[in-house]
Coordinates of C-alpha atoms and ligand atoms in Angstrom, one line a residue:
X1 CA 85.3 38.6 123.6
X2 CA 87.4 36.8 126.2
X3 CA 88.9 33.6 126.2
X4 CA 87.2 32.5 129.0
X5 CA 83.8 33.2 127.4
X6 CA 84.7 31.9 124.1
X7 CA 85.1 29.1 125.7
X8 CA 82.0 28.9 127.8
X9 CA 80.4 29.6 124.5
X10 CA 81.7 26.7 122.7
X11 CA 81.3 24.4 125.4
X12 CA 77.4 25.4 125.9
X13 CA 77.6 24.8 121.9
X14 CA 78.8 21.3 122.1
X15 CA 76.5 20.7 125.0
X16 CA 73.4 21.8 122.9
X17 CA 74.7 19.6 119.7
X18 CA 75.1 16.6 122.1
X19 CA 71.8 17.1 123.6
X20 CA 69.1 17.8 120.7
X21 CA 65.9 17.1 122.0
X22 CA 64.5 13.8 120.7
X23 CA 62.1 13.8 118.0
X24 CA 58.8 13.4 119.9
X25 CA 59.2 16.2 122.1
X26 CA 59.8 18.3 119.1
X27 CA 57.1 16.9 117.0
X28 CA 54.7 17.2 120.1
X29 CA 55.2 20.7 120.4
X30 CA 54.5 21.0 116.4
X31 CA 51.2 19.6 116.5
X32 CA 50.3 21.4 119.8
X33 CA 50.8 24.8 118.0
X34 CA 49.6 24.2 114.6
X35 CA 46.3 23.6 113.0
X36 CA 45.2 20.0 113.6
X37 CA 43.6 19.7 110.1
X38 CA 46.8 20.0 108.7
X39 CA 49.2 17.7 110.5
X40 CA 52.5 18.9 110.8
X41 CA 54.1 15.8 111.3
X42 CA 53.6 14.9 107.6
X43 CA 55.8 17.9 106.3
X44 CA 58.6 17.6 109.0
X45 CA 61.5 15.4 107.8
X46 CA 64.2 13.9 110.2
X47 CA 67.3 13.0 109.6
X48 CA 66.1 9.2 109.7
X49 CA 62.9 9.8 107.1
X50 CA 64.0 8.6 103.7
X51 CA 63.6 11.7 102.4
X52 CA 65.5 13.9 104.2
X53 CA 68.3 14.0 101.4
X54 CA 66.8 14.4 98.6
X55 CA 64.3 17.3 100.2
X56 CA 67.5 18.8 101.8
X57 CA 70.0 18.6 98.3
X58 CA 67.1 19.5 95.9
X59 CA 67.4 23.6 96.8
X60 CA 71.2 23.5 97.0
X61 CA 72.4 25.6 94.2
X62 CA 75.8 25.5 94.9
X63 CA 77.7 21.9 94.7
X64 CA 80.0 23.9 97.7
X65 CA 77.4 23.3 100.3
X66 CA 76.4 19.4 99.6
X67 CA 80.1 18.2 101.2
X68 CA 79.5 15.6 103.6
X69 CA 81.2 17.9 106.3
X70 CA 78.4 20.6 105.6
X71 CA 76.7 20.6 108.4
X72 CA 73.4 19.6 108.6
X73 CA 69.5 20.4 109.9
X74 CA 68.1 18.5 112.8
X75 CA 64.8 18.5 110.4
X76 CA 63.3 20.1 107.5
X77 CA 59.7 21.5 107.8
X78 CA 58.3 21.9 104.4
X79 CA 55.0 24.1 105.3
X80 CA 51.8 23.5 103.9
X81 CA 49.7 25.9 106.2
X82 CA 50.5 29.0 107.8
X83 CA 50.1 27.6 111.0
X84 CA 53.3 25.1 110.6
X85 CA 55.4 28.6 109.9
X86 CA 54.0 30.0 113.6
X87 CA 54.5 26.7 115.4
X88 CA 58.1 26.0 113.9
X89 CA 58.9 29.1 115.1
X90 CA 57.3 29.1 118.4
X91 CA 59.1 25.0 118.9
X92 CA 62.5 26.2 117.8
X93 CA 62.5 29.4 119.9
X94 CA 61.6 26.7 122.9
X95 CA 64.4 24.6 121.4
X96 CA 67.3 26.8 121.3
X97 CA 67.3 25.7 117.5
X98 CA 67.6 28.5 114.6
X99 CA 65.7 28.5 111.7
X100 CA 67.1 29.0 108.4
X101 CA 64.5 30.0 105.1
X102 CA 65.1 28.7 102.0
X103 CA 62.7 29.7 99.1
X104 CA 63.9 29.0 95.9
X105 CA 67.8 28.5 97.6
X106 CA 69.8 30.6 95.1
X107 CA 72.0 32.1 97.9
X108 CA 75.4 32.5 96.7
X109 CA 77.3 31.3 100.0
X110 CA 74.2 28.9 101.0
X111 CA 73.3 31.1 104.0
X112 CA 69.4 29.8 103.4
X113 CA 70.4 26.4 104.4
X114 CA 74.0 26.0 106.0
X115 CA 74.4 27.0 109.3
X116 CA 77.2 26.4 112.5
X117 CA 74.7 26.2 115.3
X118 CA 72.1 23.6 115.7
X119 CA 69.1 24.4 113.0
X120 CA 66.4 23.7 111.4
X121 CA 65.8 24.1 107.2
X122 CA 62.2 25.9 106.7
X123 CA 61.9 25.2 103.1
X124 CA 58.8 27.3 101.6
X125 CA 58.5 25.3 98.3
X126 CA 55.5 23.5 98.6
X127 CA 53.5 27.6 99.3
X128 CA 53.9 28.8 95.6
X129 CA 50.2 30.0 94.4
X130 CA 50.4 32.5 92.1
X131 CA 47.0 34.7 91.7
X132 CA 46.6 37.1 89.4
X133 CA 44.3 39.7 89.6
X134 CA 44.0 41.3 86.0
X135 CA 41.3 44.2 87.4
X136 CA 43.9 46.1 89.0
X137 CA 47.0 44.6 87.5
X138 CA 48.1 42.7 90.8
X139 CA 49.9 39.3 92.0
X140 CA 49.9 37.7 95.1
X141 CA 52.8 35.5 94.7
X142 CA 53.6 33.1 97.6
X143 CA 57.2 33.2 98.6
X144 CA 58.0 30.1 97.4
X145 CA 57.1 30.3 93.5
X146 CA 60.4 31.2 91.6
X147 CA 60.7 33.9 89.1
X148 CA 59.3 31.7 86.3
X149 CA 56.2 30.2 88.0
X150 CA 55.2 34.1 88.1
X151 CA 56.2 35.3 84.7
X152 CA 54.5 32.2 83.4
X153 CA 51.1 33.0 85.7
X154 CA 51.1 36.7 84.1
X155 CA 51.9 35.5 80.4
X156 CA 48.8 33.2 81.1
X157 CA 46.6 36.3 81.7
X158 CA 48.1 39.1 79.6
X159 CA 50.8 39.5 76.2
X160 CA 51.3 43.4 77.8
X161 CA 51.9 42.8 81.1
X162 CA 55.7 42.0 82.8
X163 CA 57.4 42.3 86.1
X164 CA 61.0 43.5 86.6
X165 CA 62.8 40.8 88.3
X166 CA 65.4 38.3 87.5
X167 CA 66.7 36.8 84.7
X168 CA 67.4 32.9 85.9
X169 CA 63.9 31.4 85.9
X170 CA 64.6 28.9 89.1
X171 CA 65.6 31.9 91.0
X172 CA 63.0 32.1 94.6
X173 CA 61.1 35.1 94.8
X174 CA 61.1 35.5 98.6
X175 CA 65.1 35.9 98.7
X176 CA 65.2 37.5 95.5
X177 CA 62.8 40.4 96.2
X178 CA 63.9 40.6 99.8
X179 CA 66.9 41.6 98.9
X180 CA 66.3 43.8 96.0
X181 CA 65.8 42.0 92.7
X182 CA 66.9 43.2 89.4
X183 CA 66.4 42.1 85.7
X184 CA 66.7 43.4 82.6
X185 CA 63.9 46.1 82.7
X186 CA 65.7 47.9 85.6
X187 CA 66.3 50.9 83.7
X188 CA 62.8 51.3 82.3
X189 CA 61.0 50.1 85.9
X190 CA 63.5 50.2 88.8
X191 CA 63.8 46.7 90.8
X192 CA 61.0 44.3 92.2
X193 CA 61.0 45.7 95.2
X194 CA 59.9 49.2 93.9
X195 CA 56.5 47.4 92.8
X196 CA 55.6 45.8 95.7
X197 CA 52.1 47.2 97.1
X198 CA 51.9 44.4 100.4
X199 CA 53.3 41.1 102.0
X200 CA 52.4 38.9 104.7
X201 CA 54.8 37.6 107.5
X202 CA 55.3 35.3 110.1
X203 CA 57.2 37.5 112.7
X204 CA 59.2 36.3 116.3
X205 CA 56.8 37.6 118.7
X206 CA 54.4 35.0 120.5
X207 CA 51.1 36.1 121.6
X208 CA 49.0 33.9 123.7
X209 CA 50.8 30.9 122.2
X210 CA 50.4 31.9 119.3
X211 CA 52.4 33.6 116.3
X212 CA 51.6 36.6 114.8
X213 CA 51.2 37.1 111.1
X214 CA 51.1 40.1 109.6
X215 CA 50.4 42.0 106.5
X216 CA 51.3 46.0 105.4
X217 CA 49.0 47.6 107.9
X218 CA 49.6 45.2 110.4
X219 CA 53.7 45.0 110.2
X220 CA 53.9 49.0 109.8
X221 CA 55.8 50.9 107.5
X222 CA 58.8 50.7 109.0
X223 CA 59.3 46.8 109.0
X224 CA 57.6 46.9 105.1
X225 CA 60.3 49.2 104.2
X226 CA 62.8 46.5 105.9
X227 CA 61.5 43.5 103.9
X228 CA 62.0 45.1 100.3
X229 CA 65.5 44.7 100.2
X230 CA 67.0 44.7 103.7
X231 CA 66.9 40.5 103.3
X232 CA 63.8 39.1 104.7
X233 CA 65.4 36.4 106.9
X234 CA 66.7 39.0 109.5
X235 CA 63.2 39.6 110.4
X236 CA 60.9 36.6 110.1
X237 CA 59.3 34.2 107.6
X238 CA 57.5 36.1 104.6
X239 CA 54.8 34.3 103.4
X240 CA 53.4 36.0 100.1
X241 CA 54.1 39.3 98.4
X242 CA 51.8 41.6 96.3
X243 CA 53.1 43.2 93.3
X244 CA 52.2 45.6 90.6
X245 CA 52.9 44.3 87.5
X246 CA 54.2 46.9 84.3
X247 CA 53.1 47.4 81.0
X248 CA 55.2 46.2 78.1
X249 CA 54.8 46.4 74.8
X250 CA 53.8 43.3 72.3
X251 CA 56.4 43.3 70.5
X252 CA 60.0 43.4 72.2
X253 CA 63.6 43.0 70.5
X254 CA 66.7 41.2 71.5
X255 CA 69.9 40.9 70.2
X256 CA 73.4 39.2 71.3
X257 CA 76.5 40.7 69.7
X258 CA 80.1 39.4 70.5
X259 CA 83.2 41.0 70.2
X260 CA 86.9 39.6 70.7
X261 CA 89.9 42.5 71.4
X262 CA 90.5 41.7 67.6
X263 CA 87.6 43.4 66.6
X264 CA 87.8 46.0 68.8
X265 CA 86.3 45.0 72.1
X266 CA 88.1 47.4 74.4
X267 CA 87.5 50.4 72.2
X268 CA 83.5 49.2 72.2
X269 CA 83.3 48.6 76.1
X270 CA 84.8 51.7 76.8
X271 CA 82.5 53.5 75.0
X272 CA 79.7 51.6 76.2
X273 CA 80.4 52.7 80.0
X274 CA 79.8 56.1 78.2
X275 CA 76.4 55.1 76.8
X276 CA 74.5 52.1 78.3
X277 CA 73.3 54.2 81.3
X278 CA 72.6 57.3 79.4
X279 CA 70.5 55.4 76.6
X280 CA 66.9 54.7 75.7
X281 CA 64.9 53.4 79.0
X282 CA 63.8 50.6 76.9
X283 CA 66.8 49.5 76.3
X284 CA 69.1 47.4 78.7
X285 CA 72.7 46.2 77.4
X286 CA 74.3 43.9 79.5
X287 CA 78.1 42.9 78.7
X288 CA 79.9 39.6 79.8
X289 CA 83.2 39.7 79.5
X290 CA 85.5 36.2 79.4
X291 CA 89.0 35.4 78.9
X292 CA 88.8 32.7 76.1
X293 CA 90.9 30.9 73.3
X294 CA 90.8 32.1 69.5
X295 CA 92.9 29.9 67.0
X296 CA 95.1 28.8 70.1
X297 CA 95.7 32.7 70.9
X298 CA 94.2 33.7 74.4
X299 CA 91.8 37.1 74.0
X300 CA 88.6 38.7 75.8
X301 CA 85.5 38.5 74.7
X302 CA 82.5 40.5 75.0
X303 CA 79.4 39.4 74.5
X304 CA 76.5 42.4 74.3
X305 CA 73.3 41.0 75.6
X306 CA 69.9 43.3 75.2
X307 CA 66.5 43.8 75.6
X308 CA 64.8 46.9 73.9
X309 CA 61.1 47.3 74.8
X310 CA 59.9 48.6 71.5
X311 CA 60.5 47.1 68.0
X312 CA 63.6 46.5 66.3
X313 CA 62.7 49.7 63.7
X314 CA 62.8 51.8 66.4
X315 CA 66.2 49.7 68.2
X316 CA 68.1 50.0 65.3
X317 CA 67.2 54.2 65.5
X318 CA 68.5 54.2 68.8
X319 CA 71.4 52.7 68.3
X320 CA 72.5 54.3 65.4
X321 CA 71.7 57.3 67.2
X322 CA 73.5 56.7 70.3
X323 CA 75.9 53.6 70.0
X324 CA 76.8 53.1 66.7
X325 CA 80.2 51.9 67.7
X326 CA 78.5 48.2 68.3
X327 CA 77.8 48.1 64.7
X328 CA 74.1 46.1 65.5
X329 CA 72.4 45.6 62.0
X330 CA 69.1 44.4 61.3
X331 CA 70.1 40.6 61.3
X332 CA 71.3 40.8 64.9
X333 CA 67.5 42.0 66.5
X334 CA 65.1 39.4 67.0
X335 CA 61.4 41.0 67.5
X336 CA 59.4 38.4 69.6
X337 CA 57.3 38.6 72.7
X338 CA 57.8 39.6 76.4
X339 CA 57.5 36.3 77.5
X340 CA 59.8 34.9 75.0
X341 CA 62.0 37.6 75.9
X342 CA 62.5 35.7 79.2
X343 CA 63.0 32.5 77.6
X344 CA 66.1 34.0 75.5
X345 CA 67.6 35.7 78.1
X346 CA 67.8 32.6 80.7
X347 CA 69.3 31.1 77.4
X348 CA 66.9 29.0 75.9
X349 CA 66.5 28.8 72.4
X350 CA 64.3 30.9 70.0
X351 CA 60.9 28.8 70.1
X352 CA 61.2 26.6 73.5
X353 CA 57.9 26.5 75.1
X354 CA 56.9 28.8 77.4
X355 CA 56.5 25.5 80.3
X356 CA 60.1 25.1 80.6
X357 CA 59.5 28.1 83.0
X358 CA 57.6 25.9 85.2
X359 CA 60.4 23.6 85.4
X360 CA 61.8 24.2 89.0
X361 CA 65.2 21.6 88.5
X362 CA 67.1 20.7 85.6
X363 CA 69.8 23.2 85.3
X364 CA 72.9 20.9 86.7
X365 CA 74.5 22.3 89.5
X366 CA 78.1 23.9 89.9
X367 CA 80.3 24.6 92.8
X368 CA 80.7 28.3 92.3
X369 CA 81.7 31.7 93.7
X370 CA 79.7 35.1 93.2
X371 CA 81.1 38.6 94.2
X372 CA 79.7 42.0 93.1
X373 CA 80.9 46.0 93.0
X374 CA 79.8 48.9 91.7
X375 CA 81.5 51.0 89.2
X376 CA 80.8 55.0 89.0
X377 CA 83.5 56.3 86.7
X378 CA 84.2 54.7 83.8
X379 CA 87.3 53.0 83.4
X380 CA 89.9 54.4 81.1
X381 CA 91.4 52.3 77.7
X382 CA 94.2 51.8 79.6
X383 CA 92.7 50.8 82.7
X384 CA 90.3 48.3 80.8
X385 CA 93.5 46.8 79.3
X386 CA 95.0 45.7 82.5
X387 CA 91.9 44.4 83.6
X388 CA 91.7 41.9 80.1
X389 CA 95.4 41.2 81.4
X390 CA 94.7 40.1 84.6
X391 CA 91.4 38.4 83.3
X392 CA 93.7 36.1 80.2
X393 CA 96.3 35.4 83.5
X394 CA 93.3 34.3 85.7
X395 CA 91.4 32.6 82.7
X396 CA 88.1 31.4 84.9
X397 CA 86.8 34.5 86.2
X398 CA 83.6 36.1 84.3
X399 CA 82.4 39.6 84.9
X400 CA 79.0 40.7 83.8
X401 CA 78.4 44.8 83.6
X402 CA 74.7 45.6 84.4
X403 CA 74.4 49.2 83.4
X404 CA 71.8 51.5 85.8
X405 CA 70.6 54.5 84.9
X406 CA 67.0 55.7 83.7
X407 CA 64.5 54.9 86.4
X408 CA 67.0 53.4 88.6
X409 CA 68.9 57.0 88.9
X410 CA 65.1 58.6 89.7
X411 CA 64.3 56.6 93.0
X412 CA 66.1 58.1 96.5
X413 CA 68.8 55.7 98.3
X414 CA 66.5 55.7 101.1
X415 CA 63.2 54.5 99.3
X416 CA 64.1 51.2 99.7
X417 CA 66.7 49.6 102.2
X418 CA 68.8 49.0 98.4
X419 CA 70.9 52.3 98.4
X420 CA 72.6 51.5 94.7
X421 CA 70.7 54.0 92.7
X422 CA 71.7 57.3 91.3
X423 CA 75.7 57.8 90.2
X424 CA 76.0 54.0 89.6
X425 CA 77.4 53.5 85.8
X426 CA 77.2 50.1 86.2
X427 CA 77.1 46.8 88.5
X428 CA 79.6 43.9 88.3
X429 CA 79.3 40.6 88.9
X430 CA 82.4 37.9 89.3
X431 CA 81.9 34.4 88.5
X432 CA 83.7 31.8 89.1
X433 CA 82.2 28.2 88.3
X434 CA 84.0 24.9 88.3
X435 CA 83.3 20.7 88.3
X436 CA 85.7 19.6 90.5
X437 CA 85.2 18.3 94.0
X438 CA 87.7 19.2 97.0
X439 CA 88.7 21.7 99.3
X440 CA 91.9 22.5 97.8
X441 CA 90.2 23.1 94.6
X442 CA 87.8 25.7 95.3
X443 CA 90.5 27.0 97.3
X444 CA 92.2 27.7 94.3
X445 CA 89.3 29.1 92.4
X446 CA 88.3 31.2 95.5
X447 CA 92.0 32.5 95.1
X448 CA 91.4 33.7 91.5
X449 CA 87.9 35.4 92.1
X450 CA 89.3 37.2 95.1
X451 CA 92.4 38.2 93.0
X452 CA 90.4 39.9 90.5
X453 CA 88.4 41.6 92.8
X454 CA 91.4 43.0 94.4
X455 CA 92.8 44.0 91.5
X456 CA 89.5 45.7 90.6
X457 CA 89.7 47.5 93.8
X458 CA 90.6 51.6 92.1
X459 CA 88.1 51.3 89.6
X460 CA 85.2 50.6 91.9
X461 CA 82.9 52.2 94.5
X462 CA 84.9 53.4 98.0
X463 CA 84.4 54.1 101.4
X464 CA 82.4 52.2 101.4
X465 CA 83.3 49.2 98.8
X466 CA 79.4 48.4 97.5
X467 CA 78.1 45.3 97.4
X468 CA 74.6 43.9 96.2
X469 CA 73.1 41.6 99.2
X470 CA 71.5 39.3 96.6
X471 CA 75.0 38.7 95.0
X472 CA 75.7 37.5 98.5
X473 CA 79.1 37.4 99.6
X474 CA 80.6 36.5 102.8
X475 CA 84.0 37.4 102.5
X476 CA 83.3 41.2 103.0
X477 CA 82.1 39.9 106.3
X478 CA 79.9 38.0 108.8
X479 CA 78.9 38.2 111.9
X480 CA 80.4 35.5 115.1
X481 CA 78.7 33.8 117.6
X482 CA 76.2 34.8 119.3
X483 CA 74.5 38.5 119.2
X484 CA 76.7 40.2 116.7
X485 CA 77.7 44.3 117.6
X486 CA 77.0 47.2 116.1
X487 CA 80.2 47.5 115.0
X488 CA 81.1 43.6 114.1
X489 CA 78.1 43.6 111.0
X490 CA 78.3 47.6 110.4
X491 CA 81.3 46.1 108.3
X492 CA 79.6 43.8 106.0
X493 CA 76.3 46.3 106.5
X494 CA 77.3 49.5 105.1
X495 CA 78.3 47.6 102.2
X496 CA 75.1 46.1 101.3
X497 CA 72.9 49.1 102.4
X498 CA 74.8 52.5 102.8
X499 CA 73.2 54.5 105.2
X500 CA 70.1 52.5 105.2
X501 CA 72.1 50.0 107.9
X502 CA 71.4 52.4 110.6
X503 CA 67.4 52.0 110.0
X504 CA 67.8 48.5 109.5
X505 CA 68.6 47.8 112.8
X506 CA 66.4 50.3 114.5
X507 CA 64.0 48.3 112.5
X508 CA 65.7 44.9 113.5
X509 CA 65.7 46.1 117.2
X510 CA 62.1 47.0 117.2
X511 CA 60.7 44.1 115.9
X512 CA 63.3 40.9 116.5
X513 CA 64.4 42.5 119.7
X514 CA 65.9 38.9 120.9
X515 CA 67.5 38.1 117.7
X516 CA 65.6 35.1 117.3
X517 CA 66.4 35.6 113.2
X518 CA 70.1 35.0 113.2
X519 CA 72.8 34.0 110.8
X520 CA 76.2 35.5 109.5
X521 CA 74.7 38.2 107.9
X522 CA 71.3 39.1 109.8
X523 CA 70.9 42.9 111.0
X524 CA 72.0 43.0 114.6
X525 CA 69.9 43.8 117.5
X526 CA 70.8 46.3 119.9
X527 CA 68.3 45.1 122.3
X528 CA 70.5 44.6 125.8
X529 CA 73.2 46.7 124.2
X530 CA 72.9 49.6 126.1
X531 CA 73.5 51.5 122.4
X532 CA 71.4 53.5 120.4
X533 CA 71.0 54.6 116.8
X534 CA 71.2 58.4 116.7
X535 CA 68.3 58.9 113.8
X536 CA 68.9 62.1 112.2
Ligands
FAD601 C1 70.9 31.4 88.7 C2 71.1 32.8 89.4 C3 70.5 33.5 88.4 C4 70.4 34.7 89.5 N1 69.8 35.9 88.6 C5 69.8 37.3 89.3 C6 69.0 38.0 88.6 O1 68.9 38.3 87.1 N2 68.9 39.1 89.5 C7 69.3 39.5 90.9 O2 68.6 40.2 91.1 N3 69.3 38.3 91.4 C8 70.1 37.5 90.7 N4 70.5 36.2 91.5 C9 70.4 36.0 92.6 C10 69.3 36.0 93.8 O3 68.6 37.3 93.5 C11 69.5 35.3 95.0 O4 70.4 34.4 95.3 C12 67.8 35.6 95.9 O5 68.3 35.6 97.0 C13 68.0 33.9 95.9 O6 66.2 33.9 96.1 P1 65.9 32.3 96.6 O7 64.9 32.6 97.2 O8 65.9 31.3 95.8 O9 67.2 32.1 97.7 P2 67.2 31.6 98.8 O10 68.8 30.9 99.2 O11 66.3 30.6 99.5 O12 67.5 32.2 100.3 C14 68.0 33.7 100.1 C15 68.1 34.5 101.2 O13 66.5 35.0 101.6 C16 66.3 34.6 102.7 N5 64.9 34.3 102.4 C17 64.2 33.4 101.6 N6 63.2 32.8 101.5 C18 62.6 33.8 102.8 C19 61.4 34.1 103.1 N7 60.5 33.1 103.2 N8 61.3 35.0 104.1 C20 62.3 35.5 104.8 N9 63.7 35.6 104.0 C21 64.4 34.7 103.3 C22 67.2 32.9 102.8 O14 67.1 32.8 104.6 C23 68.2 33.9 102.6 O15 68.9 34.4 103.3 C24 70.1 34.9 90.7 C25 71.1 34.1 91.5 C26 71.2 33.0 90.5 C27 71.8 31.7 91.4
NAG602 C1 71.0 38.2 122.5 O1 70.4 39.5 123.0 C2 69.4 39.0 123.8 C3 68.5 40.3 123.8 O2 69.5 41.0 125.0 C4 69.1 38.2 124.7 O3 67.8 37.9 124.9 C5 69.7 37.0 123.8 O4 69.3 35.8 125.3 C6 70.9 37.0 123.3 N1 71.5 35.8 122.5 C7 72.5 35.2 122.6 C8 72.8 34.0 122.3 O5 73.6 35.9 123.3

């Protein structure tokens, strides 16, 4: 873009910032377009409302975005009725405000609640019914629900049903499902999106001054495909999801086993790479690697966390046949119900009441950064030793290795926008957390995690180096201000979606040509660009 156009754009945005439409005008618009039996002003919070700061902050899960310098929304709307969503879209369009849609608020880079342009937060936390229907083993779950509320609702009704989704109970279903959603049953059942049957979305199209509310049949298979892994916020506001439950045994088994370098961690992790994606599909063994001190000496600790969909006797047989190197013994194994295994994996002590799954807050928030990679070839012992040295040098960053294979390898890359299926041994999550405030500190920690990510380049997927959308990472590329071009968005888009990026662009161009739903990593619309995607 030329300097001139840039100058005009920034002049325009300053102009818009200075001339925020008055509160009354906005409220009039909102009221006019929503159902008067559910007065929208009672769920609309401008910055002069005493509840504004607490509502804004209650779903900020990364303290980096609570700084006073972080851009704040003009107002927050917390819909309790679908017409509140329709009215917000109509009025935000009219006043040229962007909408950030927030469900659980776990977006690692804060894209569900921060924007550089004048914006509004639509926070879904009031809409969270979980309607379990045991007759056809389905659930209608509202977007504002957490996966914990979903698991709780299912466990209340059945001991032999579960759902394959994330491990942390406070994750919101809408961000989670619309980005794929994986958990410790993925080798047996695939992702959350592989079990979505229907959804309800409000898109940006306005007919006779009313926003459209579409279910699967009305939205069509292309958009329904797009929201199952392409990120919901490029397409509209997803209100609820219909999912199919999966069968789980009455007794499952979990274990946690640790090895340091002195206890042979290198050999065991090396071996794990050959085993974890091939082993019994009901067995998921995650490895968490961190740099720790033992007796004053730095070492690497490998924690093996497992869920097995079966009893301990069967698990011990599987392990002694396929992975004797870990040395698992009967005392390591704990048998429990599936719902208790959910609590165990979420780090609650054994015996904790299932009711904690309903807590939406409680964990202390941190400053954090996450990144992701996919590994397709086992890393040699020599390679692992180099990684250990790098980790001990950097100290802070932690790696979590999540095995693929099983059901994941049986589903085509094109089935949903989430493309990381066959051919992947495991996914890496890089994480760094810190407690100190300030930008210098943050930059120091960001450098550490980026340093480790760079170091890993030779060992991970290439052309493109893939990333998982739900491990949101703005380092891999972002759209500029205004309408992103296809070329700009492709930089990050192919990392998340590989060849599915093009189909997502087609869907976007069809359902939101004017690019109303846009943010730093939204799918671009080709409308008005003169470009077309060539479908094969
Ligand atoms: C502690 C923790 C544990 C995690 N564990 C796992 C895990 O085990 N497995 C896994 O796969 N991921 C995991 N994640 C990542 C998680 O899946 C993503 O962060 C997910 O996007 C969070 O969804 P959310 O609704 O909480 O986030 P939000 O921040 O609310 O939203 C994330 C994105 O989705 C959009 N969005 C939200 N609601 C809607 C809606 N109703 N309609 C349209 N778009 C919407 C937002 O605008 C944003 O772009 C974890 C994250 C955290 C913080
Ligand atoms: C983006 O493109 C659409 C479609 O051509 C157009 O209607 C809209 O005004 C553009 N928006 C911006 C911010 O340039």
